[in-house]
Amino acid sequence: MKDFILESCVDSVESALAAERGGATRLELCANLIIGGTTPSQWLYKEIRKQSPIRIHALIRPRFGDFCYTDYEFQIIREEVRMFGELGAEGVVIGILKPDGTLDVERMGLLMEDAKGMSVTLHRAFDVCVDPYRAMEQAKELGINTILTSGQQDNCYKGKELLRELVEREEGKITIQVGSGVDAQAIRELGPYTKAHAFHMSGKVTVSSAMTYRKEGVNMGMPSISEFEIWRTDENKIREARTVLENL
């Protein structure tokens, strides 16, 4: 396949560099991937930029949960979009819905102005919107470059029928980027089926903390999440995915 996109979502310098070594063409930079990703700090961005020239798209998501934001949250989102533009990020990843599940076109329009000069991805808010076809057409009208989607399902395998339809509706105006559950095997199966050329994956593995002393019974967050397990991108998983893309 020519002109493919292989994006890796990362939330650490270590993962960013592993993704680059594995052959990712760009990063979606996040914090807190364990809860689906939130906005990363400017300092994380700056440290990765010191180490690598890889293209970086920053996720702008002020909190865990839904995509219906208060006025205060929206103001924070706007400031963060502008900040990453000033820092030199090549893109931002955003999405806002109204309470009725439709795309908040007015607010998205303001964010498009704030993101002028950057590539814009509509993130998986798209996957919980009420009408994906309408939202896709609105995204085109707004000038959004990419929609990251699993086809409105928990993973890309379950959403493959909608993904195929959405790719057929790109019309050269927008790119459908397949996400959720993507690995080398998913690309091998879904690439030819959906005709998509853009894929998004974490390539994550769980590594053990360097801590040797481990205090029991004290949790810093949710008790179901171990304090001593860390998610990292595995460069070999990224490399395997890239090899499949190159050979499609």
Coordinates of N, CA and C in Angstrom, one line a residue:
M1 N 0.8 -1.2 0.0 CA 0.0 0.0 0.0 C 0.9 1.2 0.0
K2 N 0.5 2.2 -0.8 CA 1.2 3.5 -0.9 C 0.5 4.5 -0.1
D3 N 1.2 5.5 0.5 CA 0.7 6.6 1.1 C -0.2 6.2 2.3
F4 N 0.2 5.2 3.1 CA -0.5 4.8 4.3 C -0.1 5.7 5.4
I5 N -1.0 5.7 6.4 CA -0.8 6.4 7.7 C -0.8 5.3 8.8
L6 N 0.2 5.3 9.6 CA 0.3 4.4 10.8 C 0.5 5.3 12.0
E7 N -0.5 5.6 12.7 CA -0.4 6.5 13.9 C -0.4 5.6 15.2
S8 N 0.5 6.0 16.1 CA 0.6 5.3 17.4 C 0.2 6.3 18.4
C9 N -0.8 5.9 19.3 CA -1.1 6.8 20.4 C -0.2 6.4 21.6
V10 N 0.4 7.5 22.2 CA 1.4 7.3 23.2 C 1.2 8.3 24.3
D11 N 1.7 8.0 25.5 CA 1.6 8.9 26.6 C 2.9 9.0 27.4
S12 N 4.0 8.7 26.8 CA 5.3 8.8 27.4 C 6.4 9.0 26.3
V13 N 7.5 9.5 26.7 CA 8.6 9.7 25.8 C 9.1 8.3 25.4
E14 N 9.1 7.4 26.3 CA 9.6 6.0 26.0 C 8.7 5.4 24.9
S15 N 7.4 5.5 25.0 CA 6.5 5.0 24.0 C 6.6 5.7 22.7
A16 N 6.8 7.0 22.7 CA 7.0 7.8 21.5 C 8.2 7.3 20.7
L17 N 9.3 7.1 21.4 CA 10.5 6.7 20.7 C 10.4 5.3 20.2
A18 N 9.7 4.4 20.9 CA 9.5 3.0 20.5 C 8.7 3.0 19.2
A19 N 7.6 3.8 19.2 CA 6.7 3.9 18.0 C 7.5 4.4 16.8
E20 N 8.4 5.4 17.0 CA 9.2 5.9 15.9 C 10.1 4.8 15.4
R21 N 10.8 4.1 16.3 CA 11.7 3.0 15.9 C 10.9 1.9 15.1
G22 N 9.7 1.7 15.5 CA 8.9 0.6 14.9 C 8.4 1.0 13.5
G23 N 8.4 2.3 13.2 CA 8.0 2.8 11.9 C 6.7 3.5 11.8
A24 N 6.2 4.0 13.0 CA 5.0 4.8 13.0 C 5.2 6.1 12.1
T25 N 4.2 6.5 11.4 CA 4.4 7.7 10.6 C 4.0 9.0 11.4
R26 N 3.3 8.8 12.5 CA 3.0 10.0 13.3 C 2.5 9.5 14.7
L27 N 2.4 10.4 15.6 CA 2.0 10.1 17.0 C 0.7 10.8 17.3
E28 N -0.2 10.2 18.0 CA -1.3 10.9 18.7 C -0.7 11.0 20.2
L29 N -0.4 12.2 20.6 CA 0.2 12.3 21.9 C -0.9 12.6 22.9
C30 N -0.9 11.8 24.0 CA -2.0 11.8 25.0 C -1.3 11.8 26.4
A31 N -2.2 12.0 27.4 CA -1.9 11.6 28.8 C -2.9 10.5 29.1
N32 N -2.6 9.7 30.1 CA -3.6 8.8 30.7 C -4.3 7.9 29.7
L33 N -3.6 7.2 28.9 CA -4.2 6.3 28.0 C -5.0 5.2 28.7
I34 N -4.7 4.9 29.9 CA -5.4 3.8 30.6 C -6.9 4.2 30.8
I35 N -7.2 5.5 30.7 CA -8.6 5.9 30.8 C -9.1 6.5 29.5
G36 N -8.5 6.1 28.4 CA -8.9 6.5 27.1 C -8.2 7.8 26.5
G37 N -7.3 8.4 27.4 CA -6.5 9.5 26.9 C -7.1 10.9 27.3
T38 N -6.2 11.7 27.8 CA -6.6 13.1 28.1 C -5.5 14.0 27.5
T39 N -5.6 15.3 27.6 CA -4.7 16.2 27.0 C -3.3 16.0 27.7
P40 N -2.2 15.9 26.9 CA -0.9 15.8 27.5 C -0.3 17.1 27.9
S41 N 0.7 17.1 28.7 CA 1.3 18.4 29.1 C 2.2 18.9 28.0
Q42 N 2.4 20.2 28.0 CA 3.3 20.8 27.1 C 4.8 20.3 27.3
W43 N 5.1 19.9 28.5 CA 6.4 19.5 28.8 C 6.7 18.1 28.2
L44 N 5.7 17.2 28.2 CA 5.8 15.9 27.5 C 6.0 16.2 26.0
Y45 N 5.2 17.0 25.4 CA 5.4 17.4 24.0 C 6.8 17.9 23.8
K46 N 7.3 18.8 24.6 CA 8.6 19.4 24.4 C 9.7 18.4 24.5
E47 N 9.6 17.4 25.4 CA 10.7 16.5 25.6 C 10.7 15.5 24.4
I48 N 9.6 15.1 23.9 CA 9.5 14.2 22.7 C 10.1 15.0 21.5
R49 N 9.8 16.2 21.4 CA 10.3 17.0 20.3 C 11.8 17.2 20.3
K50 N 12.3 17.2 21.5 CA 13.8 17.3 21.7 C 14.4 16.0 21.1
Q51 N 13.7 14.9 21.3 CA 14.3 13.6 20.9 C 14.0 13.1 19.5
S52 N 13.0 13.7 18.9 CA 12.5 13.2 17.6 C 11.8 14.2 16.8
P53 N 11.9 14.1 15.5 CA 11.2 15.0 14.6 C 9.9 14.4 14.1
I54 N 9.5 13.3 14.7 CA 8.2 12.6 14.2 C 7.0 13.6 14.3
R55 N 6.1 13.4 13.4 CA 4.9 14.3 13.4 C 4.1 14.0 14.6
I56 N 3.6 15.0 15.3 CA 2.8 14.9 16.5 C 1.5 15.6 16.4
H57 N 0.4 14.8 16.7 CA -0.9 15.3 16.8 C -1.3 15.2 18.3
A58 N -1.7 16.3 18.9 CA -2.0 16.3 20.3 C -3.5 16.1 20.6
L59 N -3.8 15.1 21.4 CA -5.2 14.9 21.8 C -5.6 16.1 22.8
I60 N -6.7 16.6 22.5 CA -7.2 17.7 23.4 C -8.5 17.2 24.0
R61 N -8.4 16.7 25.2 CA -9.6 16.1 26.0 C -9.4 16.5 27.4
P62 N -10.1 17.4 28.0 CA -9.8 17.9 29.3 C -10.1 16.9 30.5
R63 N -10.9 15.9 30.2 CA -11.2 14.9 31.2 C -11.7 13.6 30.7
F64 N -11.8 12.6 31.5 CA -12.3 11.3 31.2 C -13.9 11.5 31.0
G65 N -14.5 10.6 30.2 CA -15.9 10.6 30.2 C -16.5 11.1 28.8
D66 N -17.7 11.6 28.8 CA -18.4 12.0 27.6 C -17.7 13.2 26.9
F67 N -18.3 13.6 25.8 CA -17.8 14.7 25.0 C -18.7 15.9 25.0
C68 N -19.5 16.1 26.0 CA -20.4 17.2 26.1 C -19.8 18.1 27.2
Y69 N -19.3 19.2 26.8 CA -18.4 20.0 27.7 C -19.1 21.3 28.2
T70 N -18.8 21.7 29.4 CA -19.2 23.0 30.0 C -18.5 24.1 29.3
D71 N -19.0 25.3 29.6 CA -18.3 26.5 29.0 C -16.9 26.6 29.5
Y72 N -16.7 26.2 30.8 CA -15.3 26.3 31.3 C -14.4 25.3 30.6
E73 N -14.9 24.1 30.4 CA -14.1 23.0 29.8 C -13.8 23.5 28.3
F74 N -14.8 24.0 27.7 CA -14.6 24.5 26.3 C -13.5 25.5 26.2
Q75 N -13.5 26.4 27.1 CA -12.5 27.5 27.1 C -11.1 26.9 27.3
I76 N -11.0 25.9 28.2 CA -9.7 25.2 28.4 C -9.3 24.5 27.1
I77 N -10.3 23.8 26.4 CA -10.0 23.1 25.1 C -9.4 24.2 24.1
R78 N -10.1 25.3 24.0 CA -9.6 26.3 23.0 C -8.2 26.8 23.4
E79 N -7.9 27.0 24.6 CA -6.6 27.5 25.0 C -5.5 26.4 24.7
E80 N -5.9 25.1 24.9 CA -4.9 24.0 24.7 C -4.7 23.8 23.2
V81 N -5.7 24.0 22.4 CA -5.5 23.9 20.9 C -4.5 25.0 20.5
R82 N -4.7 26.2 20.9 CA -3.8 27.3 20.6 C -2.4 27.1 21.1
M83 N -2.3 26.5 22.3 CA -1.0 26.3 22.9 C -0.2 25.3 22.0
F84 N -0.8 24.2 21.6 CA -0.1 23.2 20.9 C 0.2 23.8 19.5
G85 N -0.6 24.7 18.9 CA -0.2 25.3 17.7 C 1.0 26.2 17.9
E86 N 1.1 26.9 18.9 CA 2.2 27.8 19.2 C 3.5 26.9 19.5
L87 N 3.3 25.7 20.0 CA 4.5 24.9 20.3 C 5.0 24.2 19.1
G88 N 4.2 24.2 18.0 CA 4.6 23.6 16.7 C 4.1 22.2 16.4
A89 N 3.1 21.8 17.2 CA 2.5 20.5 16.9 C 1.9 20.5 15.5
E90 N 2.0 19.4 14.8 CA 1.4 19.4 13.4 C -0.1 19.2 13.4
G91 N -0.7 18.7 14.5 CA -2.1 18.5 14.4 C -2.7 18.4 15.8
V92 N -4.0 18.5 15.9 CA -4.7 18.3 17.1 C -5.9 17.3 16.9
V93 N -6.3 16.7 17.9 CA -7.3 15.6 17.9 C -8.4 16.1 18.8
I94 N -9.6 16.4 18.3 CA -10.6 17.1 19.1 C -12.0 16.5 18.8
G95 N -13.0 16.8 19.6 CA -14.4 16.4 19.3 C -15.3 16.9 20.4
I96 N -16.4 17.5 20.0 CA -17.4 18.0 20.9 C -18.8 17.6 20.4
L97 N -19.6 17.0 21.3 CA -21.0 16.7 21.0 C -22.0 17.5 21.8
K98 N -23.2 17.7 21.2 CA -24.3 18.3 21.9 C -25.0 17.2 22.8
P99 N -25.8 17.6 23.8 CA -26.5 16.7 24.6 C -27.3 15.6 23.8
D100 N -27.8 16.0 22.6 CA -28.6 15.1 21.8 C -27.8 14.2 21.0
G101 N -26.5 14.2 21.1 CA -25.6 13.3 20.4 C -25.2 13.7 19.0
T102 N -25.6 15.0 18.6 CA -25.1 15.5 17.3 C -23.8 16.2 17.5
L103 N -23.1 16.4 16.4 CA -21.8 17.1 16.5 C -22.1 18.6 16.8
D104 N -21.3 19.2 17.7 CA -21.5 20.6 18.1 C -20.7 21.4 17.0
V105 N -21.4 21.7 15.9 CA -20.8 22.3 14.8 C -20.3 23.7 15.1
E106 N -21.1 24.5 15.9 CA -20.7 25.8 16.3 C -19.4 25.8 17.0
R107 N -19.3 25.0 18.1 CA -18.1 25.0 18.8 C -16.9 24.4 18.1
M108 N -17.2 23.4 17.3 CA -16.1 22.8 16.4 C -15.6 23.8 15.4
G109 N -16.5 24.7 14.9 CA -16.0 25.7 14.0 C -15.1 26.7 14.7
L110 N -15.3 27.0 15.9 CA -14.4 27.9 16.7 C -13.1 27.2 16.9
L111 N -13.1 25.9 17.1 CA -11.8 25.2 17.3 C -11.1 25.1 16.0
M112 N -11.8 25.0 14.9 CA -11.1 25.0 13.6 C -10.4 26.3 13.4
E113 N -10.9 27.4 13.8 CA -10.2 28.7 13.7 C -9.0 28.7 14.6
D114 N -9.2 28.2 15.8 CA -8.0 28.1 16.7 C -6.9 27.2 16.2
A115 N -7.3 26.2 15.4 CA -6.3 25.2 14.9 C -5.8 25.5 13.6
K116 N -6.0 26.8 13.1 CA -5.6 27.1 11.8 C -4.1 26.8 11.6
G117 N -3.8 26.2 10.5 CA -2.4 25.8 10.2 C -2.0 24.4 10.6
M118 N -2.9 23.8 11.4 CA -2.7 22.4 11.9 C -3.7 21.4 11.2
S119 N -3.3 20.2 11.1 CA -4.2 19.1 10.7 C -5.2 18.9 11.9
V120 N -6.4 18.6 11.6 CA -7.4 18.3 12.6 C -8.0 16.9 12.4
T121 N -8.0 16.2 13.5 CA -8.7 14.9 13.6 C -9.9 15.0 14.5
L122 N -11.1 14.5 14.0 CA -12.2 14.3 14.9 C -12.1 13.0 15.5
H123 N -11.9 13.0 16.9 CA -11.7 11.7 17.6 C -12.9 10.9 17.8
R124 N -12.8 9.9 18.7 CA -13.9 8.9 18.7 C -15.2 9.4 19.4
A125 N -15.3 10.7 19.7 CA -16.6 11.3 19.9 C -17.5 10.9 18.8
F126 N -16.9 10.8 17.6 CA -17.7 10.3 16.4 C -18.4 9.0 16.6
D127 N -17.7 8.1 17.4 CA -18.3 6.8 17.6 C -19.4 6.7 18.5
V128 N -19.7 7.8 19.2 CA -20.9 7.8 20.1 C -21.9 8.9 19.7
C129 N -21.7 9.4 18.5 CA -22.7 10.4 18.0 C -23.9 9.7 17.4
V130 N -25.0 10.4 17.3 CA -26.3 9.8 16.9 C -26.4 9.4 15.5
D131 N -25.7 10.1 14.6 CA -25.8 9.8 13.1 C -24.4 10.0 12.5
P132 N -23.7 8.9 12.3 CA -22.4 9.0 11.7 C -22.3 9.6 10.3
Y133 N -23.3 9.3 9.5 CA -23.3 9.9 8.2 C -23.4 11.4 8.1
R134 N -24.3 11.9 8.9 CA -24.5 13.3 9.0 C -23.2 14.0 9.6
A135 N -22.7 13.4 10.7 CA -21.5 13.9 11.3 C -20.3 13.9 10.4
M136 N -20.2 12.9 9.5 CA -19.1 12.9 8.5 C -19.3 14.0 7.5
E137 N -20.5 14.3 7.1 CA -20.7 15.4 6.1 C -20.4 16.7 6.8
Q138 N -20.8 16.9 8.1 CA -20.5 18.1 8.8 C -19.0 18.3 9.0
A139 N -18.3 17.2 9.2 CA -16.8 17.2 9.4 C -16.2 17.7 8.1
K140 N -16.7 17.2 7.0 CA -16.2 17.7 5.7 C -16.4 19.2 5.5
E141 N -17.6 19.6 5.8 CA -17.9 21.1 5.7 C -17.0 21.9 6.6
L142 N -16.7 21.4 7.8 CA -15.8 22.1 8.7 C -14.4 22.2 8.2
G143 N -14.0 21.3 7.3 CA -12.6 21.2 6.9 C -11.7 20.3 7.7
I144 N -12.4 19.4 8.5 CA -11.6 18.4 9.3 C -10.9 17.5 8.4
N145 N -9.7 17.1 8.7 CA -8.9 16.3 7.8 C -9.1 14.8 8.0
T146 N -9.4 14.4 9.2 CA -9.4 12.9 9.6 C -10.5 12.6 10.6
I147 N -11.1 11.5 10.4 CA -12.0 11.0 11.5 C -11.5 9.7 12.0
L148 N -11.2 9.6 13.3 CA -10.7 8.4 14.0 C -11.9 7.7 14.4
T149 N -12.1 6.4 14.0 CA -13.3 5.7 14.3 C -13.1 4.2 14.3
S150 N -13.9 3.5 15.1 CA -14.0 2.1 15.1 C -15.3 1.6 14.4
G151 N -15.9 2.5 13.7 CA -17.2 2.1 13.1 C -18.3 2.1 14.1
Q152 N -18.3 2.9 15.1 CA -19.3 3.0 16.2 C -19.5 1.7 16.9
Q153 N -18.4 0.9 17.1 CA -18.4 -0.3 17.8 C -17.3 -0.3 18.8
D154 N -17.3 -1.3 19.7 CA -16.2 -1.4 20.7 C -14.8 -1.6 20.1
N155 N -14.8 -2.2 18.9 CA -13.5 -2.4 18.2 C -13.7 -2.4 16.7
C156 N -12.6 -2.4 16.0 CA -12.7 -2.2 14.5 C -13.3 -3.4 13.8
Y157 N -13.1 -4.6 14.4 CA -13.7 -5.8 13.8 C -15.2 -5.7 13.7
K158 N -15.8 -5.3 14.9 CA -17.2 -5.3 15.0 C -17.8 -4.1 14.1
G159 N -17.0 -3.1 13.9 CA -17.4 -2.0 13.1 C -17.1 -2.0 11.6
K160 N -16.6 -3.1 11.1 CA -16.0 -3.1 9.8 C -17.0 -2.8 8.7
E161 N -18.3 -3.1 8.9 CA -19.3 -2.7 7.8 C -19.4 -1.2 7.7
L162 N -19.6 -0.5 8.8 CA -19.7 0.9 8.8 C -18.4 1.5 8.3
L163 N -17.3 1.0 8.7 CA -16.0 1.5 8.3 C -15.9 1.5 6.8
R164 N -16.3 0.4 6.2 CA -16.2 0.2 4.7 C -17.1 1.3 4.1
E165 N -18.3 1.5 4.6 CA -19.2 2.5 4.1 C -18.6 3.9 4.2
L166 N -18.0 4.2 5.3 CA -17.4 5.6 5.5 C -16.3 5.8 4.6
V167 N -15.4 4.8 4.4 CA -14.3 5.0 3.4 C -14.8 5.3 2.0
E168 N -15.9 4.6 1.7 CA -16.5 4.9 0.3 C -17.0 6.3 0.2
R169 N -17.3 6.9 1.3 CA -17.9 8.3 1.3 C -16.8 9.4 1.5
E170 N -15.5 9.0 1.6 CA -14.5 10.0 1.8 C -14.5 11.1 0.7
E171 N -14.6 10.7 -0.6 CA -14.7 11.6 -1.7 C -13.5 12.5 -1.8
G172 N -12.3 12.0 -1.3 CA -11.1 12.8 -1.3 C -11.1 14.1 -0.5
K173 N -12.2 14.2 0.4 CA -12.3 15.4 1.2 C -11.9 15.1 2.7
I174 N -11.8 13.9 3.1 CA -11.5 13.5 4.5 C -11.0 12.1 4.5
T175 N -10.2 11.8 5.6 CA -9.6 10.4 5.7 C -10.3 9.7 6.9
I176 N -10.7 8.5 6.6 CA -11.2 7.6 7.7 C -10.0 6.9 8.3
Q177 N -9.8 7.0 9.5 CA -8.6 6.4 10.2 C -9.2 5.3 11.2
V178 N -8.9 4.1 10.9 CA -9.4 3.0 11.7 C -8.7 2.8 13.0
G179 N -9.5 2.8 14.1 CA -8.9 2.6 15.4 C -9.6 1.6 16.3
S180 N -9.1 1.3 17.5 CA -9.6 0.4 18.5 C -9.5 -1.0 18.1
G181 N -8.5 -1.7 18.7 CA -8.2 -3.1 18.4 C -7.3 -3.3 17.2
V182 N -6.7 -2.2 16.7 CA -5.8 -2.4 15.6 C -4.5 -2.9 15.9
D183 N -4.1 -3.9 15.2 CA -2.7 -4.5 15.2 C -2.4 -5.1 13.8
A184 N -1.3 -5.8 13.7 CA -0.9 -6.2 12.4 C -2.0 -7.1 11.7
Q185 N -2.6 -8.0 12.5 CA -3.6 -8.9 12.0 C -4.9 -8.1 11.6
A186 N -5.3 -7.2 12.4 CA -6.5 -6.4 12.0 C -6.2 -5.6 10.7
I187 N -5.0 -5.1 10.5 CA -4.7 -4.4 9.3 C -4.8 -5.4 8.1
R188 N -4.2 -6.5 8.3 CA -4.2 -7.6 7.3 C -5.6 -7.9 6.8
E189 N -6.5 -8.0 7.8 CA -7.9 -8.4 7.4 C -8.7 -7.2 7.0
L190 N -8.6 -6.1 7.7 CA -9.6 -5.0 7.4 C -9.1 -4.0 6.4
G191 N -7.8 -4.0 6.1 CA -7.2 -3.1 5.1 C -7.9 -3.4 3.7
P192 N -7.8 -4.6 3.2 CA -8.4 -4.9 1.9 C -10.0 -4.8 2.0
Y193 N -10.6 -5.2 3.1 CA -12.0 -5.2 3.2 C -12.6 -3.7 3.2
T194 N -12.0 -2.9 4.0 CA -12.6 -1.5 4.1 C -12.0 -0.5 3.1
K195 N -10.8 -0.9 2.6 CA -10.1 0.0 1.7 C -9.5 1.2 2.4
A196 N -9.5 1.2 3.7 CA -8.9 2.3 4.5 C -7.3 2.2 4.3
H197 N -6.7 3.4 4.4 CA -5.3 3.5 4.3 C -4.6 4.1 5.5
A198 N -5.5 4.4 6.5 CA -5.0 5.1 7.7 C -5.4 4.3 9.0
F199 N -4.5 4.0 9.8 CA -4.7 3.1 11.0 C -4.1 3.7 12.2
H200 N -4.7 3.5 13.4 CA -4.3 4.0 14.6 C -4.3 2.9 15.7
M201 N -3.1 2.8 16.3 CA -2.9 1.7 17.3 C -2.0 2.2 18.4
S202 N -2.1 1.5 19.5 CA -1.2 1.8 20.7 C 0.0 0.8 20.6
G203 N -0.2 -0.4 20.2 CA 0.9 -1.4 20.2 C 1.4 -1.6 21.7
K204 N 0.5 -1.5 22.6 CA 0.9 -1.5 24.0 C 1.2 -2.9 24.6
V205 N 2.1 -2.9 25.5 CA 2.4 -4.0 26.4 C 2.4 -3.5 27.8
T206 N 2.3 -4.4 28.8 CA 2.3 -4.0 30.2 C 3.6 -4.4 30.8
V207 N 4.3 -3.4 31.3 CA 5.6 -3.7 31.9 C 5.5 -3.4 33.4
S208 N 6.4 -4.1 34.2 CA 6.3 -4.0 35.6 C 7.1 -2.8 36.1
S209 N 6.6 -2.2 37.1 CA 7.2 -1.0 37.7 C 8.6 -1.4 38.2
A210 N 9.5 -0.4 38.3 CA 10.8 -0.6 38.8 C 10.8 -0.7 40.4
M211 N 9.7 -0.4 41.0 CA 9.6 -0.4 42.4 C 9.8 -1.9 42.9
T212 N 10.7 -2.0 43.9 CA 10.8 -3.3 44.5 C 10.0 -3.4 45.9
Y213 N 9.9 -2.2 46.5 CA 9.1 -2.1 47.7 C 7.7 -1.7 47.3
R214 N 6.7 -2.5 47.6 CA 5.3 -2.3 47.2 C 4.4 -2.3 48.4
K215 N 3.9 -1.2 48.7 CA 3.0 -1.0 49.9 C 1.6 -1.6 49.5
E216 N 1.1 -2.5 50.3 CA -0.2 -3.1 50.0 C -1.3 -2.3 50.6
G217 N -2.5 -2.3 50.0 CA -3.6 -1.7 50.6 C -3.8 -0.2 50.4
V218 N -2.9 0.4 49.7 CA -3.0 1.9 49.4 C -3.1 2.1 47.9
N219 N -4.2 2.7 47.5 CA -4.4 2.9 46.0 C -4.4 4.4 45.8
M220 N -3.7 4.8 44.7 CA -3.7 6.2 44.3 C -4.9 6.6 43.4
G221 N -5.6 5.6 42.9 CA -6.7 5.9 42.1 C -7.7 4.8 42.2
M222 N -8.1 4.2 41.1 CA -9.1 3.1 41.1 C -8.5 1.8 41.6
P223 N -9.1 1.2 42.6 CA -8.5 -0.1 43.1 C -8.3 -1.2 42.1
S224 N -9.1 -1.1 41.0 CA -8.9 -2.1 39.9 C -7.7 -2.0 39.1
I225 N -7.0 -0.8 39.2 CA -5.8 -0.6 38.4 C -4.6 -0.7 39.3
S226 N -3.7 -1.5 38.9 CA -2.4 -1.7 39.7 C -1.5 -0.5 39.6
E227 N -1.0 -0.1 40.7 CA 0.0 1.0 40.7 C 1.3 0.6 40.2
F228 N 1.5 -0.7 40.0 CA 2.8 -1.2 39.6 C 2.9 -1.8 38.2
E229 N 1.9 -1.5 37.4 CA 1.9 -1.9 36.0 C 1.9 -0.6 35.1
I230 N 2.7 -0.6 34.1 CA 2.9 0.6 33.2 C 2.6 0.2 31.8
W231 N 1.9 1.0 31.1 CA 1.7 0.7 29.6 C 2.8 1.3 28.8
R232 N 3.3 0.6 27.9 CA 4.3 1.1 27.0 C 4.0 0.6 25.6
T233 N 4.4 1.4 24.6 CA 4.3 0.9 23.2 C 5.5 0.0 22.9
D234 N 5.1 -1.1 22.2 CA 6.1 -2.1 21.8 C 6.5 -1.8 20.4
E235 N 7.8 -1.5 20.2 CA 8.2 -1.2 18.8 C 8.0 -2.3 17.8
N236 N 8.1 -3.6 18.3 CA 7.9 -4.7 17.4 C 6.5 -4.8 16.9
K237 N 5.5 -4.5 17.8 CA 4.1 -4.5 17.3 C 3.9 -3.4 16.2
I238 N 4.5 -2.3 16.4 CA 4.4 -1.2 15.4 C 5.1 -1.7 14.1
R239 N 6.2 -2.3 14.2 CA 7.0 -2.7 13.1 C 6.2 -3.8 12.3
E240 N 5.5 -4.7 13.0 CA 4.7 -5.7 12.4 C 3.6 -5.1 11.6
A241 N 2.9 -4.1 12.2 CA 1.8 -3.4 11.5 C 2.3 -2.7 10.3
R242 N 3.4 -2.0 10.4 CA 4.0 -1.3 9.2 C 4.3 -2.3 8.1
T243 N 4.9 -3.4 8.4 CA 5.2 -4.4 7.4 C 4.0 -4.9 6.6
V244 N 2.9 -5.1 7.4 CA 1.7 -5.5 6.7 C 1.2 -4.4 5.8
L245 N 1.2 -3.2 6.2 CA 0.8 -2.0 5.4 C 1.6 -1.9 4.1
E246 N 2.9 -2.1 4.3 CA 3.8 -2.0 3.1 C 3.5 -3.0 2.1
N247 N 3.0 -4.2 2.5 CA 2.8 -5.3 1.7 C 1.4 -5.5 1.1
L248 N 0.5 -4.6 1.6 CA -0.9 -4.7 1.1 C -1.0 -4.3 -0.4

